[in-house]
Amino acid sequence: GESVGLHLPTLSVQEGDNSIINCAYSNSASDYFIWYKQESGKGPQFIIDIRSNMDKRQGQRVTVLLNKTVKHLSLQIAATQPGDSAVYFCAENPPGGFKTIFGAGTRLFVKA
Amino acid sequence: DAGITQSPRHKVTETGTPVTLRCHQTENHRYMYWYRQDPGHGLRLIHYSYGVKDTDKGEVSDGYSVSRSKTEDFLLTLESATSSQTSVYFCAISAPDRDNSPLHFGNGTRLTVT
């Protein structure tokens, strides 16, 4: 079935370094992509999104890159901080319907 | 968390008993969803609602029913709980432009079925 996958289930980075979390999506018709952050005991929290007519979008310390040619999505976190430690999910919305497809998640550890 | 309250936060119940989880939103959003989260499966959609009394099934709807009698409340019922329904349940809402709006989640209900 359709799925959103992640290349790395865990990622450990040094505080202050940049982090890159990757994601592969399978539905070439998906036109909206979202990154979520989930901290322990909480629900997923929206971080940043991007529409298929864009290839890059920047937020505060975060950047999402979309490569439609290879169906790849990435989340870059600049100057990673201990508070960034969490599980990160990518998600895609195929056009129409209500089926947001979530990846399995990547756990980010930030070492002080 | 976007004005979403889930109750209870924790629940332990026995196999075969009915269980109802509640989601309450203060955002007046049209769309509401119930997901379950399990290790190795990520987030999976159980049911969703696109308005009062308008609901439909998601990918893992067997054993679950929902009701939405008011915009602000979306109830998830396990008619006869089974151990396989032990999970963390999340309610979510989204803005009217559903195809291009992120989901906003509550903080979940941890359900254990013994």
Short mmCIF file of C-alpha atoms in Angstrom, two decimals:
data_model
loop_
_atom_site.label_atom_id
_atom_site.label_comp_id
_atom_site.label_asym_id
_atom_site.label_seq_id
_atom_site.Cartn_x
_atom_site.Cartn_y
_atom_site.Cartn_z
CA GLY A 1 0.00 0.00 0.00
CA GLU A 2 0.98 3.62 -0.06
CA SER A 3 3.38 4.67 2.62
CA VAL A 4 5.69 7.42 3.70
CA GLY A 5 9.03 6.04 4.77
CA LEU A 6 12.09 7.30 6.58
CA HIS A 7 15.69 6.35 5.85
CA LEU A 8 16.98 6.70 9.42
CA PRO A 9 14.96 5.58 12.40
CA THR A 10 17.33 7.32 14.85
CA LEU A 11 19.63 10.28 14.52
CA SER A 12 22.10 11.52 17.11
CA VAL A 13 23.65 14.96 16.73
CA GLN A 14 25.80 17.27 18.80
CA GLU A 15 24.21 20.37 20.21
CA GLY A 16 24.82 23.27 17.87
CA ASP A 17 25.20 21.11 14.78
CA ASN A 18 22.70 21.01 11.95
CA SER A 19 20.33 18.05 11.67
CA ILE A 20 18.88 16.56 8.52
CA ILE A 21 15.98 14.14 8.64
CA ASN A 22 15.02 12.43 5.40
CA CYS A 23 11.80 10.96 4.14
CA ALA A 24 10.69 9.16 1.00
CA TYR A 25 7.10 9.34 -0.14
CA SER A 26 5.42 6.98 -2.54
CA ASN A 27 2.48 8.82 -4.06
CA SER A 28 3.66 11.04 -6.89
CA ALA A 29 0.24 12.72 -6.88
CA SER A 30 0.62 13.98 -3.29
CA ASP A 31 0.52 17.74 -3.32
CA TYR A 32 1.00 18.76 0.28
CA PHE A 33 3.67 17.65 2.74
CA ILE A 34 4.04 18.27 6.44
CA TRP A 35 6.61 17.71 9.16
CA TYR A 36 5.53 17.05 12.72
CA LYS A 37 7.46 16.89 15.97
CA GLN A 38 6.33 14.66 18.81
CA GLU A 39 7.69 14.95 22.32
CA SER A 40 7.18 12.26 24.91
CA GLY A 41 3.64 12.19 26.27
CA LYS A 42 2.32 14.70 23.77
CA GLY A 43 0.58 14.71 20.46
CA PRO A 44 2.39 15.47 17.19
CA GLN A 45 3.00 19.17 16.71
CA PHE A 46 3.04 20.88 13.33
CA ILE A 47 6.48 22.24 12.40
CA ILE A 48 6.44 23.24 8.75
CA ASP A 49 4.69 22.37 5.53
CA ILE A 50 5.29 22.68 1.82
CA ARG A 51 3.11 22.47 -1.24
CA SER A 52 4.10 20.58 -4.36
CA ASN A 53 4.58 23.75 -6.38
CA MET A 54 7.55 24.66 -4.16
CA ASP A 55 10.90 22.97 -3.60
CA LYS A 56 12.04 24.79 -0.49
CA ARG A 57 10.45 26.52 2.43
CA GLN A 58 12.08 28.07 5.46
CA GLY A 59 10.83 28.66 8.95
CA GLN A 60 12.55 29.61 12.14
CA ARG A 61 15.66 27.37 12.27
CA VAL A 62 13.90 24.80 10.08
CA THR A 63 13.90 24.26 6.34
CA VAL A 64 11.94 21.73 4.34
CA LEU A 65 13.18 20.60 0.96
CA LEU A 66 11.04 18.79 -1.58
CA ASN A 67 12.45 16.87 -4.51
CA LYS A 68 9.54 15.66 -6.59
CA THR A 69 11.77 13.96 -9.14
CA VAL A 70 12.87 11.35 -6.61
CA LYS A 71 9.92 11.75 -4.25
CA HIS A 72 12.09 12.87 -1.37
CA LEU A 73 11.41 15.21 1.51
CA SER A 74 13.86 16.45 4.10
CA LEU A 75 13.77 18.53 7.25
CA GLN A 76 16.81 20.56 8.17
CA ILE A 77 17.18 21.93 11.68
CA ALA A 78 19.85 24.57 12.14
CA ALA A 79 21.88 24.84 15.35
CA THR A 80 20.16 21.87 16.94
CA GLN A 81 19.25 22.38 20.58
CA PRO A 82 18.42 19.90 23.38
CA GLY A 83 14.79 20.96 23.08
CA ASP A 84 14.76 19.59 19.54
CA SER A 85 15.08 16.05 20.88
CA ALA A 86 11.88 14.32 19.80
CA VAL A 87 10.40 12.02 17.19
CA TYR A 88 9.87 13.65 13.82
CA PHE A 89 7.24 12.49 11.34
CA CYS A 90 6.83 13.37 7.73
CA ALA A 91 3.36 13.18 6.23
CA GLU A 92 1.83 13.56 2.80
CA ASN A 93 -1.65 14.45 1.56
CA PRO A 94 -2.70 12.84 -1.69
CA PRO A 95 -5.17 15.11 -3.51
CA GLY A 96 -8.73 14.95 -2.25
CA GLY A 97 -9.98 12.63 0.47
CA PHE A 98 -8.83 12.51 4.08
CA LYS A 99 -5.96 10.12 3.95
CA THR A 100 -2.96 11.88 5.41
CA ILE A 101 -0.19 9.30 5.26
CA PHE A 102 2.35 9.35 8.06
CA GLY A 103 5.84 7.96 8.09
CA ALA A 104 7.03 5.75 10.92
CA GLY A 105 9.09 8.53 12.50
CA THR A 106 12.73 9.36 13.22
CA ARG A 107 13.97 9.86 16.75
CA LEU A 108 16.39 12.74 17.10
CA PHE A 109 18.82 12.74 20.04
CA VAL A 110 20.72 15.91 20.78
CA LYS A 111 23.91 15.45 22.75
CA ALA A 112 25.01 18.28 24.98
CA ASP B 1 -2.44 22.62 21.71
CA ALA B 2 -4.83 24.33 19.29
CA GLY B 3 -7.69 24.14 21.81
CA ILE B 4 -8.08 20.35 21.76
CA THR B 5 -8.85 18.44 24.93
CA GLN B 6 -8.95 14.68 25.13
CA SER B 7 -10.46 12.79 28.02
CA PRO B 8 -9.60 10.71 29.83
CA ARG B 9 -5.82 10.94 29.50
CA HIS B 10 -5.37 7.41 30.77
CA LYS B 11 -7.76 4.49 30.89
CA VAL B 12 -7.43 0.87 31.92
CA THR B 13 -10.30 -1.39 31.07
CA GLU B 14 -11.07 -5.08 30.79
CA THR B 15 -11.61 -7.05 27.63
CA GLY B 16 -15.21 -6.98 26.50
CA THR B 17 -16.18 -3.71 28.17
CA PRO B 18 -17.35 -0.65 26.24
CA VAL B 19 -15.13 2.42 26.28
CA THR B 20 -15.78 5.95 25.06
CA LEU B 21 -13.06 8.50 24.47
CA ARG B 22 -13.91 12.15 24.10
CA CYS B 23 -12.38 14.91 22.04
CA HIS B 24 -13.39 18.51 22.57
CA GLN B 25 -12.21 21.43 20.43
CA THR B 26 -12.65 25.15 20.87
CA GLU B 27 -11.52 26.13 17.35
CA ASN B 28 -14.86 25.58 15.62
CA HIS B 29 -13.10 23.52 12.94
CA ARG B 30 -15.22 21.40 10.66
CA TYR B 31 -12.88 18.44 10.34
CA MET B 32 -12.04 16.12 13.22
CA TYR B 33 -10.16 12.84 13.25
CA TRP B 34 -9.30 9.91 15.48
CA TYR B 35 -5.92 8.23 15.10
CA ARG B 36 -4.22 5.46 16.96
CA GLN B 37 -0.47 5.28 17.43
CA ASP B 38 1.35 2.00 17.91
CA PRO B 39 5.05 1.12 17.77
CA GLY B 40 5.99 0.03 14.28
CA HIS B 41 2.76 1.33 12.76
CA GLY B 42 2.96 5.05 13.24
CA LEU B 43 -0.27 7.00 13.15
CA ARG B 44 -3.27 5.32 11.56
CA LEU B 45 -6.63 6.90 10.87
CA ILE B 46 -9.60 5.25 12.58
CA HIS B 47 -12.51 7.54 11.70
CA TYR B 48 -13.00 11.11 10.69
CA SER B 49 -15.77 13.68 10.59
CA TYR B 50 -16.44 16.43 8.09
CA GLY B 51 -19.32 18.00 9.97
CA VAL B 52 -22.01 17.41 12.55
CA LYS B 53 -23.37 13.90 12.06
CA ASP B 54 -21.10 13.43 9.04
CA THR B 55 -18.51 10.73 9.67
CA ASP B 56 -16.63 8.12 7.69
CA LYS B 57 -14.22 5.26 8.17
CA GLY B 58 -10.47 5.41 8.06
CA GLU B 59 -8.03 2.60 7.46
CA VAL B 60 -8.44 0.82 10.84
CA SER B 61 -12.11 1.33 11.70
CA ASP B 62 -13.08 -2.24 12.65
CA GLY B 63 -14.21 -2.41 16.28
CA TYR B 64 -14.69 1.35 16.56
CA SER B 65 -17.60 3.71 16.12
CA VAL B 66 -17.82 7.49 16.34
CA SER B 67 -20.39 10.16 16.86
CA ARG B 68 -20.45 13.89 16.36
CA SER B 69 -23.58 15.60 17.62
CA LYS B 70 -21.93 19.02 18.05
CA THR B 71 -19.17 20.78 16.16
CA GLU B 72 -16.93 20.80 19.21
CA ASP B 73 -17.22 17.17 20.29
CA PHE B 74 -16.12 13.96 18.58
CA LEU B 75 -16.55 10.70 20.46
CA LEU B 76 -14.77 7.42 19.80
CA THR B 77 -16.40 4.26 21.15
CA LEU B 78 -14.98 0.80 21.46
CA GLU B 79 -18.11 -1.31 21.70
CA SER B 80 -16.31 -4.29 23.21
CA ALA B 81 -12.67 -3.59 23.94
CA THR B 82 -10.02 -6.12 22.92
CA SER B 83 -6.34 -6.33 23.84
CA SER B 84 -5.41 -5.37 20.28
CA GLN B 85 -7.02 -1.99 20.94
CA THR B 86 -4.43 -1.18 23.59
CA SER B 87 -2.89 1.93 22.10
CA VAL B 88 -2.49 5.66 22.35
CA TYR B 89 -5.40 7.47 20.74
CA PHE B 90 -5.07 10.94 19.29
CA CYS B 91 -7.75 13.32 18.22
CA ALA B 92 -6.92 15.89 15.57
CA ILE B 93 -8.59 18.79 13.85
CA SER B 94 -7.87 20.65 10.65
CA ALA B 95 -8.84 23.97 9.16
CA PRO B 96 -11.49 24.30 6.43
CA ASP B 97 -8.97 24.08 3.61
CA ARG B 98 -8.38 20.49 4.53
CA ASP B 99 -6.22 19.53 1.58
CA ASN B 100 -3.66 22.19 2.40
CA SER B 101 -3.83 22.51 6.14
CA PRO B 102 -1.90 20.64 8.78
CA LEU B 103 -3.51 18.54 11.45
CA HIS B 104 -3.48 19.79 15.02
CA PHE B 105 -3.45 17.08 17.63
CA GLY B 106 -4.55 16.69 21.22
CA ASN B 107 -2.23 15.14 23.77
CA GLY B 108 -3.72 11.69 23.49
CA THR B 109 -5.44 9.06 25.58
CA ARG B 110 -3.44 6.04 26.63
CA LEU B 111 -5.78 3.05 26.68
CA THR B 112 -4.84 -0.29 28.15
CA VAL B 113 -7.14 -3.27 27.67
CA THR B 114 -6.39 -6.11 30.08
#
